[in-house]
CSV table of C-alpha atoms and ligand atoms in Angstrom, one decimal:
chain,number,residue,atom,x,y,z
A,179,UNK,CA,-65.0,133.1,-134.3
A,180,UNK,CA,-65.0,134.7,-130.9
A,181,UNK,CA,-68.1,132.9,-129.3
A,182,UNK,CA,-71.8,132.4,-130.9
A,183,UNK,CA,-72.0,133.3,-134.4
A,184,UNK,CA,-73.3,136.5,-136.2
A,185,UNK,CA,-74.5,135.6,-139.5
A,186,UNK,CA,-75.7,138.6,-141.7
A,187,UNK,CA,-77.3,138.5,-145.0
A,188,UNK,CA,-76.7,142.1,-147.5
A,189,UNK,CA,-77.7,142.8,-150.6
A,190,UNK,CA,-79.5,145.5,-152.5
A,191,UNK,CA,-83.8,145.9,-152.6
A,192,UNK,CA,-84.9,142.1,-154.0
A,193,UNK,CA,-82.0,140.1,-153.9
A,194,UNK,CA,-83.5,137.7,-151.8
A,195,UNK,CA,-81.7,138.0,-148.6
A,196,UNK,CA,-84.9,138.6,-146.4
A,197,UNK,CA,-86.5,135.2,-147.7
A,198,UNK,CA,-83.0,133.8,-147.3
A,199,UNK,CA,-82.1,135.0,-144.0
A,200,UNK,CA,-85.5,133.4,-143.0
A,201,UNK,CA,-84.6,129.7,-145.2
A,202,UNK,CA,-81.4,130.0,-142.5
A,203,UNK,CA,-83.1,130.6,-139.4
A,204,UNK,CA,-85.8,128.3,-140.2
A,205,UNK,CA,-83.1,125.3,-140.8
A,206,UNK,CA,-81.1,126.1,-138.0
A,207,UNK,CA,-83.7,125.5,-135.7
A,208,UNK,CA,-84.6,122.5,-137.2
A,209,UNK,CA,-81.2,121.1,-136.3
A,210,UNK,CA,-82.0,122.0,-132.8
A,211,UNK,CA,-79.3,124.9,-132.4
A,212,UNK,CA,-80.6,128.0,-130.5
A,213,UNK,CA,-81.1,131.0,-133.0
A,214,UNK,CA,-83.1,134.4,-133.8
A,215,UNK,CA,-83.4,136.4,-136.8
A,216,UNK,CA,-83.7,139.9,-136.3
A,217,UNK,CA,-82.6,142.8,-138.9
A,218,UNK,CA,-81.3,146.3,-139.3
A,219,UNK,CA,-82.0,149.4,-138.6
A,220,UNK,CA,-84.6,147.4,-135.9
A,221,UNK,CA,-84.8,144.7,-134.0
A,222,UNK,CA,-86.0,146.4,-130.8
A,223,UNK,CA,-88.7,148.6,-130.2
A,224,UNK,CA,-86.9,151.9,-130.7
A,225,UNK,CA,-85.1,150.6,-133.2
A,226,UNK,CA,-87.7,149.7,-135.1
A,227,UNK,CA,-89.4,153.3,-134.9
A,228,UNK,CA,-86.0,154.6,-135.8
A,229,UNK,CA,-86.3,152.5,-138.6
A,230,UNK,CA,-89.4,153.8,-139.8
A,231,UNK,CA,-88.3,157.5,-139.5
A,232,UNK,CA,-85.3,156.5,-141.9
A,233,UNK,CA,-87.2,154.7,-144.1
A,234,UNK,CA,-90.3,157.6,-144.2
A,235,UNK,CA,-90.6,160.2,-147.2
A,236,UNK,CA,-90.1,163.4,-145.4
A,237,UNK,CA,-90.1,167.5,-146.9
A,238,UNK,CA,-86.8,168.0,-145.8
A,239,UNK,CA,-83.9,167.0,-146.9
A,240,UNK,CA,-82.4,163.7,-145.3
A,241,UNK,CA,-78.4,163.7,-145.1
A,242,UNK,CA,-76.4,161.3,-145.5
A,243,UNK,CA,-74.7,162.1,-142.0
A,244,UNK,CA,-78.1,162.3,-140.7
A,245,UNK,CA,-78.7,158.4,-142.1
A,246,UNK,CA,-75.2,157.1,-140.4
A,247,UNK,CA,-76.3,158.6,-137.1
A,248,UNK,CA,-80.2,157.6,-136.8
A,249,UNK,CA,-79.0,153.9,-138.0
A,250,UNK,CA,-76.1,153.6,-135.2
A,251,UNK,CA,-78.5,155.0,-132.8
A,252,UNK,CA,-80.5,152.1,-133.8
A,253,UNK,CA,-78.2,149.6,-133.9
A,254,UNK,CA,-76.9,150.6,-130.7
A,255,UNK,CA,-79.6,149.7,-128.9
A,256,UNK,CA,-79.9,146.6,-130.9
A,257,UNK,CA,-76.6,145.5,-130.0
A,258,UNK,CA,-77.6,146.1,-126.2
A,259,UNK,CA,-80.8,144.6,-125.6
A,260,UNK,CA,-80.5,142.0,-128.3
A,261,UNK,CA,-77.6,140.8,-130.2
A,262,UNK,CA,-75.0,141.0,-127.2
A,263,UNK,CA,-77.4,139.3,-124.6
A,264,UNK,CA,-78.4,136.3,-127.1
A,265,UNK,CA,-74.8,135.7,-127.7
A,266,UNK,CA,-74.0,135.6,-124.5
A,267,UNK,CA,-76.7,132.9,-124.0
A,268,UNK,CA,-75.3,130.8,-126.4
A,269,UNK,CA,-77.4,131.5,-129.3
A,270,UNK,CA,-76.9,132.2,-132.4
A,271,UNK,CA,-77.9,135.3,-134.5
A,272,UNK,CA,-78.8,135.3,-138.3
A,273,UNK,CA,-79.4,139.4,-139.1
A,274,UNK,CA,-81.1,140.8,-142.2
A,275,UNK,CA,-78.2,143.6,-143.1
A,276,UNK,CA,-75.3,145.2,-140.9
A,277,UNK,CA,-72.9,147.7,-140.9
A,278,UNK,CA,-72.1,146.9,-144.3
A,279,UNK,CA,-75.1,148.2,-145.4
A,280,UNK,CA,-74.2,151.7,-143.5
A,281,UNK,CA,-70.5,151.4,-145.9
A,282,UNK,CA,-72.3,150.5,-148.9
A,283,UNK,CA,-75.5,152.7,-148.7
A,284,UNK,CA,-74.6,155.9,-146.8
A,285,UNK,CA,-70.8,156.0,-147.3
A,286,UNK,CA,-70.2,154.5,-151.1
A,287,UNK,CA,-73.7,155.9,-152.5
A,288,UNK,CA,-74.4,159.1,-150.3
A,289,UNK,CA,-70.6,159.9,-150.2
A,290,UNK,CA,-70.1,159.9,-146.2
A,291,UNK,CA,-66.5,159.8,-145.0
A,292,UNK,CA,-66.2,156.1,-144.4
A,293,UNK,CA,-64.0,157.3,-141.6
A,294,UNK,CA,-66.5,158.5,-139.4
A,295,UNK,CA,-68.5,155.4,-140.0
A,296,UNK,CA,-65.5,153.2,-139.1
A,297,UNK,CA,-65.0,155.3,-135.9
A,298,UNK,CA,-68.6,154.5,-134.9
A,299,UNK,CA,-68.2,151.2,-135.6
A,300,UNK,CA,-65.4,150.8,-133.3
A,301,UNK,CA,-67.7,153.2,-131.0
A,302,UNK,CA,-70.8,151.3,-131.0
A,303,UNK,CA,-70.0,147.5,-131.7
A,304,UNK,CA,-66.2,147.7,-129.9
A,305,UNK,CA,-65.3,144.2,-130.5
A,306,UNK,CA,-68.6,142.7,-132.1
A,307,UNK,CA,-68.3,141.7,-135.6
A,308,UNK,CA,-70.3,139.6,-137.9
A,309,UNK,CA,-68.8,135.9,-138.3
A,310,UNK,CA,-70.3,135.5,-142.0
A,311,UNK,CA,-71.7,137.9,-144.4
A,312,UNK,CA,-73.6,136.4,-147.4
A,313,UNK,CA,-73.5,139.3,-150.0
A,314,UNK,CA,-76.4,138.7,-152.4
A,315,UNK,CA,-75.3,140.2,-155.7
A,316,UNK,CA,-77.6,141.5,-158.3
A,317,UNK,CA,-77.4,143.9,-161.1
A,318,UNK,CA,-79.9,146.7,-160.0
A,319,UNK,CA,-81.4,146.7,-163.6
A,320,UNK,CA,-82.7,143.4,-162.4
A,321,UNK,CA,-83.3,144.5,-158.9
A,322,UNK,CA,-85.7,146.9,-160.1
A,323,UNK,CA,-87.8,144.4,-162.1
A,324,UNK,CA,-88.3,142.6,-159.0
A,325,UNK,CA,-89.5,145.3,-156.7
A,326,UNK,CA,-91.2,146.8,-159.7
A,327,UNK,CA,-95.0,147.2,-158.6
A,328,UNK,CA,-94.0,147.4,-155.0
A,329,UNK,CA,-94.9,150.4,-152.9
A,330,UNK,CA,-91.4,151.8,-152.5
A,331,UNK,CA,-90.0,153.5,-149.3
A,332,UNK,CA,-87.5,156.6,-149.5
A,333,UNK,CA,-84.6,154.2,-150.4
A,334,UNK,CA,-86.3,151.8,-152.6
A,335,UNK,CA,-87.2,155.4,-154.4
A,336,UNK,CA,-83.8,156.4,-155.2
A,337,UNK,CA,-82.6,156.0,-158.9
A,338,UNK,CA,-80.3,152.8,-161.2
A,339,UNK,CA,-77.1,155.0,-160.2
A,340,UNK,CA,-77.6,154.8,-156.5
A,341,UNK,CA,-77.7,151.3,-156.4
A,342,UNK,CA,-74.9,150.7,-158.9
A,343,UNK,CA,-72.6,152.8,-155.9
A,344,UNK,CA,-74.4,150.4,-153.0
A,345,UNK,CA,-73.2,147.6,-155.1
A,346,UNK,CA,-70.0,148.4,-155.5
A,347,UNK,CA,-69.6,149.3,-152.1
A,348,UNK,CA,-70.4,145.9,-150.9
A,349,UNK,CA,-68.3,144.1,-153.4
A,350,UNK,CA,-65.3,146.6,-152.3
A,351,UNK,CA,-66.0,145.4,-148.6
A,352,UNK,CA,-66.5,141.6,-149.9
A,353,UNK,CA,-63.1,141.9,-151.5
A,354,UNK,CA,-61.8,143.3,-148.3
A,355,UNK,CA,-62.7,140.8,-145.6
A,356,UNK,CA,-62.5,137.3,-145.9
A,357,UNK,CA,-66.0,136.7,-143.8
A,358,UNK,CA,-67.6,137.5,-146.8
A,359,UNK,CA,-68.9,135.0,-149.0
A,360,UNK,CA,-70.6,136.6,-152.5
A,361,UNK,CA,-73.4,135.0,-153.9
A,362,UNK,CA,-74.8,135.2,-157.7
A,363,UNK,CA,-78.5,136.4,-156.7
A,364,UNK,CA,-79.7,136.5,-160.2
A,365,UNK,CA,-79.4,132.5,-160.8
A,366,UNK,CA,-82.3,130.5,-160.5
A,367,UNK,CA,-83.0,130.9,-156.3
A,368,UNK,CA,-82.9,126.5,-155.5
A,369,UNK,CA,-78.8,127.5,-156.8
A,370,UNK,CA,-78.3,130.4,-154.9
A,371,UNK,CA,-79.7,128.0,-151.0
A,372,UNK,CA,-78.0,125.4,-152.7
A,373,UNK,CA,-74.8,127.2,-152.4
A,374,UNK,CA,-75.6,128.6,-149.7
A,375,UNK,CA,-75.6,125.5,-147.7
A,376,UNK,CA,-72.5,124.5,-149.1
A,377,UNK,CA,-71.3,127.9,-147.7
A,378,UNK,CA,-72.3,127.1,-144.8
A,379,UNK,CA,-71.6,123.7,-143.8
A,380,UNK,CA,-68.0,124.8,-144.3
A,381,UNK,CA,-68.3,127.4,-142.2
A,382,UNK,CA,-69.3,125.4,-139.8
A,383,UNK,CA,-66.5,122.7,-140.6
A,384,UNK,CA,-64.0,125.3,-140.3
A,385,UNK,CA,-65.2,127.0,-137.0
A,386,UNK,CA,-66.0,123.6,-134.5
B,1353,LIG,P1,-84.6,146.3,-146.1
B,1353,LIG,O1,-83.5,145.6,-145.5
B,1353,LIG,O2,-85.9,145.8,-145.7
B,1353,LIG,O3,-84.4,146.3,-147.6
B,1353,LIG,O4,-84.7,147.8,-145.7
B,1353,LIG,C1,-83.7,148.5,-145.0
B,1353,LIG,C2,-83.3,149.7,-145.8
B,1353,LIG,O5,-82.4,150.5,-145.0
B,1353,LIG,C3,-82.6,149.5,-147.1
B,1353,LIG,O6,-83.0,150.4,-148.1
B,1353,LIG,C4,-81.1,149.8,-146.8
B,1353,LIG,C5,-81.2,150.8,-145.7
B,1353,LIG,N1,-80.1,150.8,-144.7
B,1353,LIG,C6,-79.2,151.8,-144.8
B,1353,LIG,O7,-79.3,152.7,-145.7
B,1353,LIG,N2,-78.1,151.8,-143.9
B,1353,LIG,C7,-77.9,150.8,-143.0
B,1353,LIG,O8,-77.0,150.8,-142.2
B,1353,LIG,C8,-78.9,149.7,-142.9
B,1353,LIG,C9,-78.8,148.7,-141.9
B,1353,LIG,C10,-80.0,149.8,-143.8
């Protein structure tokens, strides 16, 4: 771990990881150790109107290349005027999806050359990576029962087949880097923050 730690929850639409990025946050503080929860594409005040032009049903078509682009813009200015600056203040930073989510969503499922999303990466985040990734796994048959009844956004609209390809992308980046740590999202949810913690504490162990 280089300095403060990035902690970053992914997962596809109702796996949980926006309630459990908050269960983090909210216990980290309680210990007293300096933290913010923020997500992606957002975070900032462009980045947030960036997010909603991605997320937005438009007439035309959207590319892919067009998604990898508006979400490094946004993440860009993310890293600048958020993530870098808390880090470098000694806090630490829990974030509700990464880049991951740009391999798994726009590269694995929309079939962009994961080249030109690593060479943004390198680009954009130069040396900042996350520290811990909790993948939150869930078939998307089950994903969809959960969100079922929920107004859905352009993303949450696409179909079973999409979200089988963002799910394997993410379990081939899991398999990939050892900061990942996979979690069984369809188990009862007191398992999944129980394991979670357990996840944690050694990460913790391991890096002081
Ligand atoms: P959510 O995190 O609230 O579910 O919404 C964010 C949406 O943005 C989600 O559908 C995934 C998508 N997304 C991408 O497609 N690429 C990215 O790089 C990121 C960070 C999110």
């Amino acid at each position: 771990m280089s300095s403060y730690p990035i902690i970053v929850f992914e997962g596809i639409e109702g796996s949980g990881k926006s309630y459990l990025s908050k269960k983090l946050f909210k216990s980290l503080k309680k210990r007293r150790i300096n933290t913010i929860l923020t997500r992606e594409p957002g975070g900032t005040e462009l980045a947030e109107a960036i997010r909603e032009a991605m997320l937005a049903k438009w007439q035309e078509e959207i590319t892919g290349l067009t998604e990898v682009l508006l979400v490094f813009a946004a993440r860009e200015q993310h890293l600048k005027n958020v993530i870098r600056p808390n880090l470098e203040r000694g806090t630490w930073v829990v974030c509700d999806r990464f880049t991951d989510a740009t391999f798994a969503y726009q590269g694995e499922a929309r079939g962009v050359d994961a080249e030109i999303i690593e060479r943004l990466e390198q680009w954009v985040q130069v040396d900042l990576y996350p520290d811990l990734t909790f993948f939150l796994d869930l078939p998307p048959e089950e994903s969809e029962s959960r969100i079922a009844g929920r107004e859905k956004d352009r993303m949450e609209s696409e179909n079973r087949d999409f979200f089988q390809k963002v799910r394997s992308g993410y379990i081939r980046r899991a398999k990939g880097h050892k900061r990942y740590c996979i979690l069984d999202a369809s188990r009862p949810l007191e398992e999944v923050v129980s394991d979670l913690r357990h996840r944690l504490l050694n990460f913790v162990q391991e890096n002081s």
